[in-house]
Every structure is written in C-alpha cells, then in structure tokens.
XYZ file of C-alpha atoms in Angstrom:
580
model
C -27.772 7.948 -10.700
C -24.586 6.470 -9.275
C -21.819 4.894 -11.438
C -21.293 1.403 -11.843
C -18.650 -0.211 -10.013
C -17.105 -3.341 -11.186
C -15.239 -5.095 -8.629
C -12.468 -7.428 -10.188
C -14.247 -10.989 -9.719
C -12.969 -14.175 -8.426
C -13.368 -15.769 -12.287
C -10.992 -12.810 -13.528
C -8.354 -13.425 -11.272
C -8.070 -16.818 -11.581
C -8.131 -16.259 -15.549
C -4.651 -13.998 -14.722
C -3.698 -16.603 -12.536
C -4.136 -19.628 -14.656
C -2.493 -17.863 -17.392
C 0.999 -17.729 -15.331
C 0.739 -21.073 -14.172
C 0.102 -22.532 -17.244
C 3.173 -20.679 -18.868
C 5.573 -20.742 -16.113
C 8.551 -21.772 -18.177
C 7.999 -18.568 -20.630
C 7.344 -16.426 -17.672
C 11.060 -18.107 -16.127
C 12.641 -17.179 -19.418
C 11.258 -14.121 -19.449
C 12.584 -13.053 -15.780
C 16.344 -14.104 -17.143
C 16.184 -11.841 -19.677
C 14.823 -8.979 -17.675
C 17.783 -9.786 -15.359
C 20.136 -8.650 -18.229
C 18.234 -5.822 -19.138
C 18.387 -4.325 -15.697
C 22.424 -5.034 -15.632
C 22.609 -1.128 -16.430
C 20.707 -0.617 -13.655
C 22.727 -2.620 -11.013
C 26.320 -0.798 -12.103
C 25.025 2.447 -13.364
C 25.584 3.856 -9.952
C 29.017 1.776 -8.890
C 30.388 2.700 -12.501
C 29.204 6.112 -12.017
C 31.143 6.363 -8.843
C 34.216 5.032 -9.478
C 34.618 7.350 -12.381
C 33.564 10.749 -10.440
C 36.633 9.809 -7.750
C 38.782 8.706 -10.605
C 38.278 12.301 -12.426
C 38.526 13.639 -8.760
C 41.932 11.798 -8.148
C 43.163 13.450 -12.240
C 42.767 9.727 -13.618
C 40.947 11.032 -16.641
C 41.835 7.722 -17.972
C 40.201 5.248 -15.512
C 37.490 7.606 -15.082
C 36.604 7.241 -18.926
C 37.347 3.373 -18.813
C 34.980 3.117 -16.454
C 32.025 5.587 -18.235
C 32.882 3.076 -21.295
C 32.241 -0.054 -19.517
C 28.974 1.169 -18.272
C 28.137 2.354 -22.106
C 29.048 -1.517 -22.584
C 26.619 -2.009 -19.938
C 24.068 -0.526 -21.720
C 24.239 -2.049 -25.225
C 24.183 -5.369 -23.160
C 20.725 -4.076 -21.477
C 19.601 -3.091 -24.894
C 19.806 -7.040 -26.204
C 18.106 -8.047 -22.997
C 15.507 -5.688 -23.851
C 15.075 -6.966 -27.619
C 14.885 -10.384 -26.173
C 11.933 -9.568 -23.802
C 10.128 -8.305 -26.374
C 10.744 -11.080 -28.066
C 9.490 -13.859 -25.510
C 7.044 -11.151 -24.384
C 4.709 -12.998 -27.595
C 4.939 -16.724 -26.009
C 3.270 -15.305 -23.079
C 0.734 -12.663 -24.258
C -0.665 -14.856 -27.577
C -0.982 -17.974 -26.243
C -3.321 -16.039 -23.747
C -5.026 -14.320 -26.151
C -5.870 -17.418 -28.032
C -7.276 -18.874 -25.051
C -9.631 -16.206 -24.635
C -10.183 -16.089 -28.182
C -10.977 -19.719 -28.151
C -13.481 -19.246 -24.688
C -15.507 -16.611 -26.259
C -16.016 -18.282 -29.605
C -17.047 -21.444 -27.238
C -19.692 -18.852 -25.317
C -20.911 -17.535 -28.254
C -22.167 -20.974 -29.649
C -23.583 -21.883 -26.807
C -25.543 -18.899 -26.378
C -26.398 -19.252 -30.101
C -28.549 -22.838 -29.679
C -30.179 -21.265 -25.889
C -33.612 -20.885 -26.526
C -33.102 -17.066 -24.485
C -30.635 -16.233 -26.889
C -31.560 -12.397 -28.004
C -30.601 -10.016 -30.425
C -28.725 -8.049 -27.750
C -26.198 -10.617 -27.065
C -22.787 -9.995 -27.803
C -22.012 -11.299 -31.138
C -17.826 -12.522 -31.510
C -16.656 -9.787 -33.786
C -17.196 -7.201 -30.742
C -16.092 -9.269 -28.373
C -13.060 -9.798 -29.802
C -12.298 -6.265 -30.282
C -12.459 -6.504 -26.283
C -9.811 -9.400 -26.240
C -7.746 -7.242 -28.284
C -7.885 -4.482 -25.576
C -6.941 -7.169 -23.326
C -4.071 -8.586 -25.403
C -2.762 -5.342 -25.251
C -3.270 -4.035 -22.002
C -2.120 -7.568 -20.828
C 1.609 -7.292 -21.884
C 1.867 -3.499 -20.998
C 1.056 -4.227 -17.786
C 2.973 -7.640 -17.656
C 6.247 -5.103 -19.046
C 5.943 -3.180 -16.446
C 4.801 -5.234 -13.301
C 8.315 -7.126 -14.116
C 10.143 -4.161 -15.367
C 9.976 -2.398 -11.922
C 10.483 -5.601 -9.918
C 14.008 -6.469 -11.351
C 14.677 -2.650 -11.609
C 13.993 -1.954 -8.364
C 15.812 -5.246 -6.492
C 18.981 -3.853 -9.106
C 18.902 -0.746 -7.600
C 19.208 -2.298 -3.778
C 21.360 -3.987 -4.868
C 23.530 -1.836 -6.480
C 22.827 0.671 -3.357
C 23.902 -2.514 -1.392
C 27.123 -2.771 -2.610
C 27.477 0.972 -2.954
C 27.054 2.063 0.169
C 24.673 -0.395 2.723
C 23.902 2.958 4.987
C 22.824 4.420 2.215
C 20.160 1.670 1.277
C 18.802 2.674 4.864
C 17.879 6.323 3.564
C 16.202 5.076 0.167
C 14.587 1.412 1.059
C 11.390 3.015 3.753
C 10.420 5.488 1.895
C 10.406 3.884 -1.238
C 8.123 0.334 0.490
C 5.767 3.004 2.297
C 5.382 4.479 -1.316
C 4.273 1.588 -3.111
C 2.396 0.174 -0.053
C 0.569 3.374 -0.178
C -0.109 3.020 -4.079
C -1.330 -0.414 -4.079
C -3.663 0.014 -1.209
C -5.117 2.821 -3.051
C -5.182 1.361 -6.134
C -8.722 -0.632 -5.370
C -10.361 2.372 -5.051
C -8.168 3.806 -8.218
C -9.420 0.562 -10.418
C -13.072 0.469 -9.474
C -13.238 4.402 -9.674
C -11.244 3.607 -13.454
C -13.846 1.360 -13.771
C -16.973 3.664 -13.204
C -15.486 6.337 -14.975
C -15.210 4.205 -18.287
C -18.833 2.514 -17.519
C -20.526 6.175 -17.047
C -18.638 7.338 -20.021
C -20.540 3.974 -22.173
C -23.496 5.031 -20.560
C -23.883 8.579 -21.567
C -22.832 7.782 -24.876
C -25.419 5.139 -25.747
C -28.386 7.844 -23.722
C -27.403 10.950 -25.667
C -26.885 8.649 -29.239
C -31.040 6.961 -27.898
C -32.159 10.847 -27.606
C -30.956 12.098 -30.398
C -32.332 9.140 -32.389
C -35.708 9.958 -30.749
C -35.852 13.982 -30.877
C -39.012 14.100 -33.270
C -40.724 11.326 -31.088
C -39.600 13.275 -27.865
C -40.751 16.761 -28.712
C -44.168 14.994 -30.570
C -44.974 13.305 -26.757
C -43.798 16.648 -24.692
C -41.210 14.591 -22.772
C -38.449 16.599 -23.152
C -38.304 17.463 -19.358
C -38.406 13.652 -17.950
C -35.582 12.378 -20.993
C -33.662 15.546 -20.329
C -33.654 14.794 -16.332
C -32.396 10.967 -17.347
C -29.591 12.725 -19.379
C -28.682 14.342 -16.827
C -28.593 11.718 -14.096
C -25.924 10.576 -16.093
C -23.968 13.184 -17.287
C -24.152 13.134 -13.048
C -22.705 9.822 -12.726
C -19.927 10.375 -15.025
C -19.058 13.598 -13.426
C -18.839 11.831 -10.336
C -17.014 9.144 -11.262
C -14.345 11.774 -12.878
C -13.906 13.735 -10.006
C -13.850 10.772 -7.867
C -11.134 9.892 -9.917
C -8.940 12.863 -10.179
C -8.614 12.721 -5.957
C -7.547 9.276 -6.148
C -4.925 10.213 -9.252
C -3.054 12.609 -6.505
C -2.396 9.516 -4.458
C 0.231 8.026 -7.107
C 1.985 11.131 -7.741
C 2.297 11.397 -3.647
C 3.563 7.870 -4.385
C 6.246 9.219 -6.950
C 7.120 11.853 -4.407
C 7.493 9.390 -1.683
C 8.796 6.804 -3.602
C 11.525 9.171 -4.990
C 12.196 12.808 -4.378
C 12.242 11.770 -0.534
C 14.843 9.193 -1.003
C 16.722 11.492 -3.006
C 16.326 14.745 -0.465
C 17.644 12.271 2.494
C 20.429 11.071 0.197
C 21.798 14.748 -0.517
C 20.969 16.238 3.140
C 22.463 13.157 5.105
C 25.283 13.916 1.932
C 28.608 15.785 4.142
C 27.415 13.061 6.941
C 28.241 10.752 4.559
C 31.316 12.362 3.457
C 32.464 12.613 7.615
C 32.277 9.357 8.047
C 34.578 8.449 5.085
C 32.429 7.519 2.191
C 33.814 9.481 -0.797
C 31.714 11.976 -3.084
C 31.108 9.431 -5.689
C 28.903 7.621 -3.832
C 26.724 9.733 -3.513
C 26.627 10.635 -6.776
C 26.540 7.123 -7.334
C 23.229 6.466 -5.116
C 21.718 9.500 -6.503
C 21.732 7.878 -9.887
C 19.948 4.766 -8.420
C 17.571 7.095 -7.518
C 16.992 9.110 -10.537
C 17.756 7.196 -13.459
C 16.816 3.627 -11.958
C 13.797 3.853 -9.473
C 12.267 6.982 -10.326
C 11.419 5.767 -13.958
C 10.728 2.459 -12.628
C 8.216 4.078 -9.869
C 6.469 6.865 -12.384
C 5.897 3.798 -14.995
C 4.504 1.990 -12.374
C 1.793 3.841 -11.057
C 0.648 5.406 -14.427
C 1.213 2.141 -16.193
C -1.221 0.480 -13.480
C -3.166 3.351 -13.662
C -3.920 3.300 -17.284
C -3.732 -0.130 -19.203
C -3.935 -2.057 -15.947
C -7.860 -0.671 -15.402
C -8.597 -1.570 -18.990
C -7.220 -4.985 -18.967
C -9.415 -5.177 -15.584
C -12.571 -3.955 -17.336
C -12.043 -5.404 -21.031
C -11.242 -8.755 -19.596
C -14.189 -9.086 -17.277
C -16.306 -7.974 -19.975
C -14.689 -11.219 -22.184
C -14.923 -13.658 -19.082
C -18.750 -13.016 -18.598
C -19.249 -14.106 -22.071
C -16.622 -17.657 -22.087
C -18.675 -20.452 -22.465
C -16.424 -23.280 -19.728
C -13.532 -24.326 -20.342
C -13.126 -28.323 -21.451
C -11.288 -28.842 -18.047
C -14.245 -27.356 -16.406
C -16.948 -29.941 -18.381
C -14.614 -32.565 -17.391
C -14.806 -32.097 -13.811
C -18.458 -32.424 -13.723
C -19.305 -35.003 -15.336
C -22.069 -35.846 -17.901
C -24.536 -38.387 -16.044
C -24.706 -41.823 -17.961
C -27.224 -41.622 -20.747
C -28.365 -45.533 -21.567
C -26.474 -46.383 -25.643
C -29.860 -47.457 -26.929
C -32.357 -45.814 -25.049
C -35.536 -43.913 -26.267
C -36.139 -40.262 -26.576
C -39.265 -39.110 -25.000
C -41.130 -35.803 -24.621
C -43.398 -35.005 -21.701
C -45.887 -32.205 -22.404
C -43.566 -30.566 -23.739
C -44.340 -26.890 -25.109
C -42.231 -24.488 -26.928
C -42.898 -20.671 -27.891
C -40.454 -18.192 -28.967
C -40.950 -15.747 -26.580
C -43.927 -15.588 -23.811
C -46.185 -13.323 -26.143
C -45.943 -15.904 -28.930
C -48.103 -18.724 -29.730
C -46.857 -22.079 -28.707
C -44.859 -23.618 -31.957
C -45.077 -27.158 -29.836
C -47.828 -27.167 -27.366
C -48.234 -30.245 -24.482
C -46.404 -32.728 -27.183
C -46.491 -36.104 -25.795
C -43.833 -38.179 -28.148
C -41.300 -41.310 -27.798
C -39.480 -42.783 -30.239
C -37.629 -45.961 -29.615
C -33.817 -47.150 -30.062
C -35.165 -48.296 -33.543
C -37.907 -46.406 -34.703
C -37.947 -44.276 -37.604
C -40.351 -41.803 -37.379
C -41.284 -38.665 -39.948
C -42.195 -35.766 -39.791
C -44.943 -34.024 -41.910
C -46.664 -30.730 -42.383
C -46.931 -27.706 -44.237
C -44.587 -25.273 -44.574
C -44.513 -22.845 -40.981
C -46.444 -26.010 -39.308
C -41.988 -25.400 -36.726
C -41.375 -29.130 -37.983
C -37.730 -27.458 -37.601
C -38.264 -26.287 -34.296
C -39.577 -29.450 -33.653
C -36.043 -31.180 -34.687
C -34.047 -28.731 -32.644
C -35.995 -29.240 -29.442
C -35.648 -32.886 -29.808
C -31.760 -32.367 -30.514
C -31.209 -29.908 -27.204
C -30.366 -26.725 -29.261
C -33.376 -25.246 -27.936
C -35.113 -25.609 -24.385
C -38.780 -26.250 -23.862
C -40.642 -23.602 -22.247
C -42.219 -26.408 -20.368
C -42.423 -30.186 -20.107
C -38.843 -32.110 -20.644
C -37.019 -33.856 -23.282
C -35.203 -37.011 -22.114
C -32.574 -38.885 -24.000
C -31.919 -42.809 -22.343
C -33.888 -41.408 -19.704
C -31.850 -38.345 -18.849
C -33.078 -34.610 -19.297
C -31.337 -32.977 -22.570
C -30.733 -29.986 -20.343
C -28.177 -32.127 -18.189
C -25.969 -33.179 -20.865
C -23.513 -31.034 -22.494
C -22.537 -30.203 -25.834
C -19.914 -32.900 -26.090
C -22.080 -35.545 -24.470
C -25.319 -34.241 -26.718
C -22.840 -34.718 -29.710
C -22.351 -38.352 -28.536
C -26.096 -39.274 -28.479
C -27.370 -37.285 -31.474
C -26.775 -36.008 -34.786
C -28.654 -33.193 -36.436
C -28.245 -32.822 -40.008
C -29.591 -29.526 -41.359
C -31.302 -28.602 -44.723
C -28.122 -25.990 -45.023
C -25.354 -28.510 -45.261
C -22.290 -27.599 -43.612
C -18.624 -28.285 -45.088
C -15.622 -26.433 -43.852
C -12.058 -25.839 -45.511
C -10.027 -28.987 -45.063
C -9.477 -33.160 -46.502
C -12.493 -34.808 -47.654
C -11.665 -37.570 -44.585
C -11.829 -34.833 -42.414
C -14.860 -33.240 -42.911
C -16.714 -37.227 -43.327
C -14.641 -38.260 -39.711
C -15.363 -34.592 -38.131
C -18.420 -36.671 -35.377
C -15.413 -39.659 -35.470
C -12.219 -38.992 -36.032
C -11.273 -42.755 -34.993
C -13.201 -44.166 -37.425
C -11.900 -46.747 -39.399
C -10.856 -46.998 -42.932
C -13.007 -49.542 -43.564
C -16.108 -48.361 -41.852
C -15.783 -44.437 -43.446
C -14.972 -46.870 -47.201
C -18.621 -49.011 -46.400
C -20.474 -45.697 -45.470
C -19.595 -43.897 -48.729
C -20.495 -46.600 -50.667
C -23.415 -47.508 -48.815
C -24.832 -43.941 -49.101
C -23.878 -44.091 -52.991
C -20.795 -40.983 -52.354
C -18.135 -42.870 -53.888
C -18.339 -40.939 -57.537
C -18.656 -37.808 -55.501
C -14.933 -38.608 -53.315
C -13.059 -39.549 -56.505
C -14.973 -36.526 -58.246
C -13.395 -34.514 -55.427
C -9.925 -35.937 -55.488
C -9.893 -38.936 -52.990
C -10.284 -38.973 -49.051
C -6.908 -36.942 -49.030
C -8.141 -34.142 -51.951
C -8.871 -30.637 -49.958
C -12.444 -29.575 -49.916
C -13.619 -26.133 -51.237
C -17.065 -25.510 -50.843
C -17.733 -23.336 -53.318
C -17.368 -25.612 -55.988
C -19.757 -28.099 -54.915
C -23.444 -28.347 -55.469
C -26.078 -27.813 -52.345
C -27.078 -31.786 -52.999
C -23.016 -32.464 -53.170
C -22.136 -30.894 -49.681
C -25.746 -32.476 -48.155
C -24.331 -35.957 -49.355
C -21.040 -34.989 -47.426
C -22.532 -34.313 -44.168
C -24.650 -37.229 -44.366
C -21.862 -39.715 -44.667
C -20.449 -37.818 -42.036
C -23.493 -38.719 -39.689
C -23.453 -42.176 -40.734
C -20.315 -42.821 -39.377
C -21.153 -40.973 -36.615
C -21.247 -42.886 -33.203
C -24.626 -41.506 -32.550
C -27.275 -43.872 -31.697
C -29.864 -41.061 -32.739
C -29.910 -39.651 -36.632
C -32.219 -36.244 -37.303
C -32.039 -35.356 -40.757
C -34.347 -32.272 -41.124
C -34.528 -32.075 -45.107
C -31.133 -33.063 -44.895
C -31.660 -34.714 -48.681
C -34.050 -31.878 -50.289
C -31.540 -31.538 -52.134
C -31.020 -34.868 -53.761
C -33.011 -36.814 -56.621
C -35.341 -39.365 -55.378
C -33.349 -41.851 -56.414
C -30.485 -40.951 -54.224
C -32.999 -39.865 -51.226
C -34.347 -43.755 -50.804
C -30.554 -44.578 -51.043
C -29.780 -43.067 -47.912
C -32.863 -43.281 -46.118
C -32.895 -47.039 -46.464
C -29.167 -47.255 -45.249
C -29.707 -45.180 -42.263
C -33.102 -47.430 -41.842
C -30.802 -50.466 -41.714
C -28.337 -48.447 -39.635
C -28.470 -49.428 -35.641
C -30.062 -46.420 -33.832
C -33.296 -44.190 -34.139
C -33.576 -42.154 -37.069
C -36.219 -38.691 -37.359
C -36.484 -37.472 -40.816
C -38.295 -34.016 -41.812
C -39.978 -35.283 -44.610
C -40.084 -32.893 -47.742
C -41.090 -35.751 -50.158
C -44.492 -38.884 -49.551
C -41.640 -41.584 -50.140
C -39.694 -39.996 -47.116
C -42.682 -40.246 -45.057
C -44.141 -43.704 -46.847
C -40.726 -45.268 -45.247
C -41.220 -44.617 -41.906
C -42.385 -46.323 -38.853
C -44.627 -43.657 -37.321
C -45.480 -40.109 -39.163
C -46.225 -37.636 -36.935
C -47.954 -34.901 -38.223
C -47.728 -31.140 -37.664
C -50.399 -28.925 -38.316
C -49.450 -25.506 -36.119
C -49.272 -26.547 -32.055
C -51.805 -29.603 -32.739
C -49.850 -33.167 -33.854
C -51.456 -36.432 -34.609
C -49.164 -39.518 -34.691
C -49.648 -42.439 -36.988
C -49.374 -44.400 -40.063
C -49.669 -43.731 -43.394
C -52.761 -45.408 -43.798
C -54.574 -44.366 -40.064
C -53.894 -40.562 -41.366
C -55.009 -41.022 -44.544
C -58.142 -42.124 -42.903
C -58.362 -39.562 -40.468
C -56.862 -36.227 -41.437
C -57.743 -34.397 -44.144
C -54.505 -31.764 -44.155
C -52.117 -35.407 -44.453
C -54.572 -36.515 -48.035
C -54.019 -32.852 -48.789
C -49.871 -33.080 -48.431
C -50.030 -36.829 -50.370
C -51.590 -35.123 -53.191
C -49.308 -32.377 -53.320
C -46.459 -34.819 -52.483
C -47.580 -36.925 -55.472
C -47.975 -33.869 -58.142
C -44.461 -32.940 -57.246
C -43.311 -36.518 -57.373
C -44.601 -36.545 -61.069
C -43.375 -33.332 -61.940
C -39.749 -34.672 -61.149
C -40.422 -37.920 -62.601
C-alpha cells in the first residue's frame, strides 16, 4: 500500500493568499510592530560591543551604561511583542470566520444534493479542522515574520558592526534556508502521508476489532490481517521517509548557524590584525547566537510542525467550502423569465439506484397562475415531490425547468428569487419579529409587510408577540404560531412561485382558507401539499399521488375516475367533522 500524498492545491494557496490581500493593512501594522520587537535584535550585538571594549579600556561605567541601555532595549522589544500578539487576532479571526462561514455554506449545499450521504462531513467536525487551522495559521504566521525582521536586524546590525563580517555570516546562512525550503516539499507531502497513514491505520485496526467475531466466524483472518498490514506498511514508510528528510533542517541549523559562527571565531585574530577590536566579535557572535540561531531553529521546526498541519487541516476545510459569494457573482445566474411556468419532463426520482422510483417519468406544468394541489396518502413522497420541484433535490432523470431554465443551473440565491418552499416544520430563528417576516425581503416596505399580516389574519399574533420590533423566542410559540410566521414571510416574498407543503397543518380551518385564498389572489403560482379536502377543493388542478403513478385533474374528473381520491374525500370529510 503506498501513503497518500497530498500536494498543497492551487485552491489552498490562493485561500492563504486571499487572506493577506484582503487584510493588508493588519498585516502592515503587524510588520511595524515586529520592527520594534526585533530592536533588541539590531543593537544587541553593537551594545554588546561597545561595552566588552569599554570594560577592556577599565570604563566599568560606560560599559554598564551601555549593558543598561540594551536591558532598555529589551523591555522596549517586550511591548512590541505584547502588541503583536495583540494585532496577531485581526489577522488570524477574521480568517477563521471566513472559513467558518465557507464550510457552513458547503455543508448546506451538500445537505439539499440529492447524493448527499451519511458519510459526509457534518460542520461540528469540520470545524474542529478550522480550529487546527486557526491555530496552526498564526504559529506559522509568528514565525514566518518573526525570522524575517529578525534576521534583516541581524544584517543589519552585522552591517553596521562590522560590513566584513556580514561577508562570513550572510552565504552560509541564504544556502541554509535555500536548502530548507527546497526540501521542505518533500518535508510537507512526506508530513502529509505520515498523518494520512496514521488516519488510516487507525480507522482499519478500530473496523477489525469491531469485526473480530465476524472475522474469525468467516476464516478471514489471513486476508484482513494482510490489509492491516499493508498499512501498518504505509505508515512505516511514510515515518521513515520522514525522519531522512527531518536531518535536512537540522543540516539547515548547522549551516545556517554553527558555520557562520566557526568562520566568525577562526577568521577572529584576522579580524583583530586588521584593526577591528575584540568586541566585535563578540558583538557578531551574539548576532549569531542569540539573534539568528533562534530565529533559524524556530524556523525550520516551526514549518516543520504547525506549518504541515495548517497544510493538511486546511485542505481538508477547502474541499468541503461551498463558493464563495464573489465566486457566484462572477458567473452569473442565466435569466429565468418573472412569470414563467415550471415544467417537468419525465422526470424520475429514487433515493438511491436500488430504490424504487418515488417520482417515475412525471410529466407536469404549472403555469404563472395556477394553483395546483397535491394529494395522496401518507408515504405516496408528495414531499419529495415539493423538493424536486423547489431544486433541493436533483432528478435522477428527466429535468425540472423554472421560466424555461433547468433548476440545476440556477443557484441558491437565484433559486431563492424564483421560489419559496414553506415546510410542515416551520422555521423561526432568534431575532425581531420584522426580521424573521422580511428574512426572503429585507427591502420590503412597511406598508406591504403591514397588508401581508393582515391579509394572512397575523396581526393578533405580532401585537401578541410585542410588535414588529419585539424579539422572537421560539420556544414560546405554538407549531401553528411559528407556521403563520413563515408564511407571512413567503408572502412578502418576491417569489413568483409559493410551495407550501402542509405549511398550515397546523392551523384551524378557518385560518387555513384565510391564507390559501390570499396567496390564491397573490400574483404568482402557488403548490400546496394538501393535508385537508378544502385545501385541495381550492385548487386549479389536483394532482394525485398514489406511489410512482400520478393522475392530474379536478375535483370532480377524480372523483369520477379514481377510487384512492373518493377514498381520501371520505377520510378528508370524517376528519373535517371531527374538527368541526
């Protein structure tokens, strides 16, 4: 078995590289203060030096002076530090949001796909993974900048040091890092494998202990055993492959480091000859050893380590990002016709390709005005029925076309534009009454959102709540209470398409003919599940459902014909009674 490699895709990178760009100020800001930070840095070897010739030259005084100012130096890098960390959060949130906010997008979308399985990643784990990212993201931000300004204050301190010396500590430190980054490919995608294997031989050891009894039962202990070991293989591959490449960054320390540091003390009396004094090299041996030594070893572990797991979490999270609003707007929707009718051409529908059809060759158009119902017993997938005809769910053949353009072609924010599905579950989320009745229109109009409530008979139920302004809690409202809600809400919708599917089982039949007539009178098509014969007596067309076979029609032509529709008007009418 060989590992998996994950190479670090285009879409990654330019999810790092977006995130800069879009945050360049912060990541401006952010450089200023690491500039003070590394002030330390730049004098640590000039102070250093000037107070090993003053204590040569018996000028304890000056000597100390100048160890105190670089103490001062340090408290000053110290606030520069504090303040990284500080703006380190209005780079590294706002990017974790944005993830946040693209898998959450994904994750809906995947939800109405008609191949959505159990299998898919559901949001919770997911955004364990953006965590990892979050994380990973700013260590190896810190560092990435950390070395940069470290390592330019350290020339530049060596600069004004002693410029011959820079000569002695600049090659071997560029060969160092050239060496580390070239190798670091190999060092991510060999991170990479290792962590993929390790996932791997997890989830086969946790299937074959789960399956011991069944294993021993069938005698195939020698074939899941040889699986097992394939990739206890791989991952012992992958780790070895991995160790070889780890001795390339600590030749990169050496290189980077000790080198610079064995020229600096052998080219030392040299030095000395030509008239440069003993503290400076001290002086450029602490560049070396307390400014780009640290800044090298941090580095190459720090890319080592959180950089490959911010490479793997984040492509993980970027696989799953539904795209982005930017993204839908630079393709856009093609033009659906305002009023035009929604037609299905042998269209067919089955959960999986074992299952029997739920829809099966359904031939079916309903007009800019019709109002058509929807009838059958319980099971018969009127629901199903609704949610092809909305585009949350895909036919397995045939095609659904809105104004004479394929469902499929339109997306979510154009669907939203042309239809409105209103659920038997009503949905109403934590905020103002206006809000959750202008959610499909927030420009509506205070008079339009005032003539909907009445006209659906929810003004007791605002003032009950509190007025448009009055915050909403769910909780305390009845099933028929929230249904009434999100039916004003789809009202004022600008949808030219209404699909309630039992969106008023909840509601007396008194309250039911109140909104069915005003969405009647309402410009657009309207498809209503009907739970109720007045639901279905009010319609245009009644198409009923009896498993994959349909029959379209009035009331009267089924009565005539069908014996399952006399069978639901009976039952329709008993239950009618009842509630009377």
């Amino acid at each position: 078995m060989t590992a998996q490699v994950r190479e670090l895709t285009p879409s990654t990178r330019s999810v790092l590289v977006d995130s800069v760009r879009r945050r360049k100020r912060d990541f401006r800001r952010l450089a200023g203060w690491s500039l003070l930070e590394a002030l330390p840095v730049f004098l640590s070897g000039l102070l250093v030096a000037r107070a090993l010739n003053s204590f040569i030259a018996d000028d304890l005084g000056t000597g100390l002076a100048w160890l105190a100012l670089f103490a001062g130096s340090v408290l000053v890098g110290v606030w520069g530090t504090r303040q990284t960390f500080l703006l380190l959060a209005d780079v590294v949130e706002p990017f974790r949001d944005d993830l946040v906010t693209g898998v959450v997008r994904g994750a809906m979308q995947r939800s109405t796909s008609s191949d959505a399985s159990p299998h898919t990643p559901d949001v919770a784990r997911l955004s364990e993974q953006v965590e990892i990212v979050r994380e990973a993201y700013a260590a190896v931000l810190m560092i990435t900048q950390q070395f940069v300004v470290i390592a330019l204050s350290a020339m530049l301190g060596l600069l004004a040091l002693a410029p011959v010396v820079l000569l002695l500590v600049g090659p071997p430190l560029l060969v160092a890092v050239a060496v580390f980054l070239v190798a670091l490919r190999r060092i991510a995608r060999w991170q990479q494998a290792s962590i993929f294997a390790d996932e791997e031989l997890a989830e086969a050891a946790t299937r074959l202990g789960s399956g011991m009894r069944d294993v021993a039962a069938c005698g195939a202990q020698d074939m899941v055993f040889r699986d097992l070991d394939s990739s206890i293989s791989a991952h012992a591959d992958a780790t070895r492959a991995l160790g070889r490449l780890d001795a390339v960054g600590t030749l990169a320390i050496a290189v980077g480091s000790w080198v610079p540091l064995l020229l600096t003390l052998g080219f030392g009396p040299r030095l000395v000859a030509g008239g440069a004094s003993a503290g400076v090299v001290v002086g450029a041996a602490t560049y070396i050893l307390q400014g780009l030594q640290p800044a090298l070893q941090t580095l190459v572990h720090g890319l080592s380590g959180p950089g490959q797991w911010l490479f793997v979490a984040l492509g993980r999270v970027v696989d799953t990002m539904g795209p982005t609003p930017e993204a839908v707007a630079s393709s856009p929707d093609p033009a659906v016709e305002p009023r035009g009718a929604l037609s299905l051409r042998s269209v067919t529908f089955a959960y999986s390709a074992w299952a029997a059809p739920v829809v099966d060759r359904l031939e079916l158009t309903v007009q800019a005005a019709d109002h058509v119902a929807i009838v059958g017993p319980s099971g018969a997938g009127k629901s199903t029925l609704a949610a092809v005809m909305a585009g949350l769910l895909t036919p397995s053949q045939g095609h659904v076309r809105l104004g004479g353009v394929d469902l499929t072609d339109l997306s979510p924010s154009a669907l939203a534009r042309t239809r409105v599905l209103i659920p038997q579950e009503a949905y109403v989320f934590d905020g103002s009454v206006r809000e959750n009745l202008a959610y499909l229109d927030p420009d509506v109009s205070p008079t339009a959102l005032d003539g909907a409530v009445d006209r659906l008979g929810a003004r007791g139920l605002v003032q009950r709540l509190g007025g448009y302004d009055a915050m909403v809690d769910a909780t305390m409202m009845s099933a028929g209470e929230r249904q009434l809600l999100t039916l004003v809400r789809a009202y004022v919708s600008p949808a030219p398409m209404v699909i309630l599917d039992e969106a008023t089982c909840h509601l007396d039949p008194r309250a039911e003919a109140l909104v069915e007539r005003a969405f009647a009178e309402r410009a657009g098509s309207m498809v209503v599940i009907a739970h109720r014969m007045s639901s279905a007596l009010r319609a245009d067309k009644i198409l009923l459902m009896d498993g994959a076979t349909v029959r379209l029609g009035s009331n009267d032509e089924l009565l005539a014909s069908s014996s399952l529709y006399r069978d639901l008007v009976g039952h329709w009418r008993g239950d009618d009674a009842g509630t009377a």
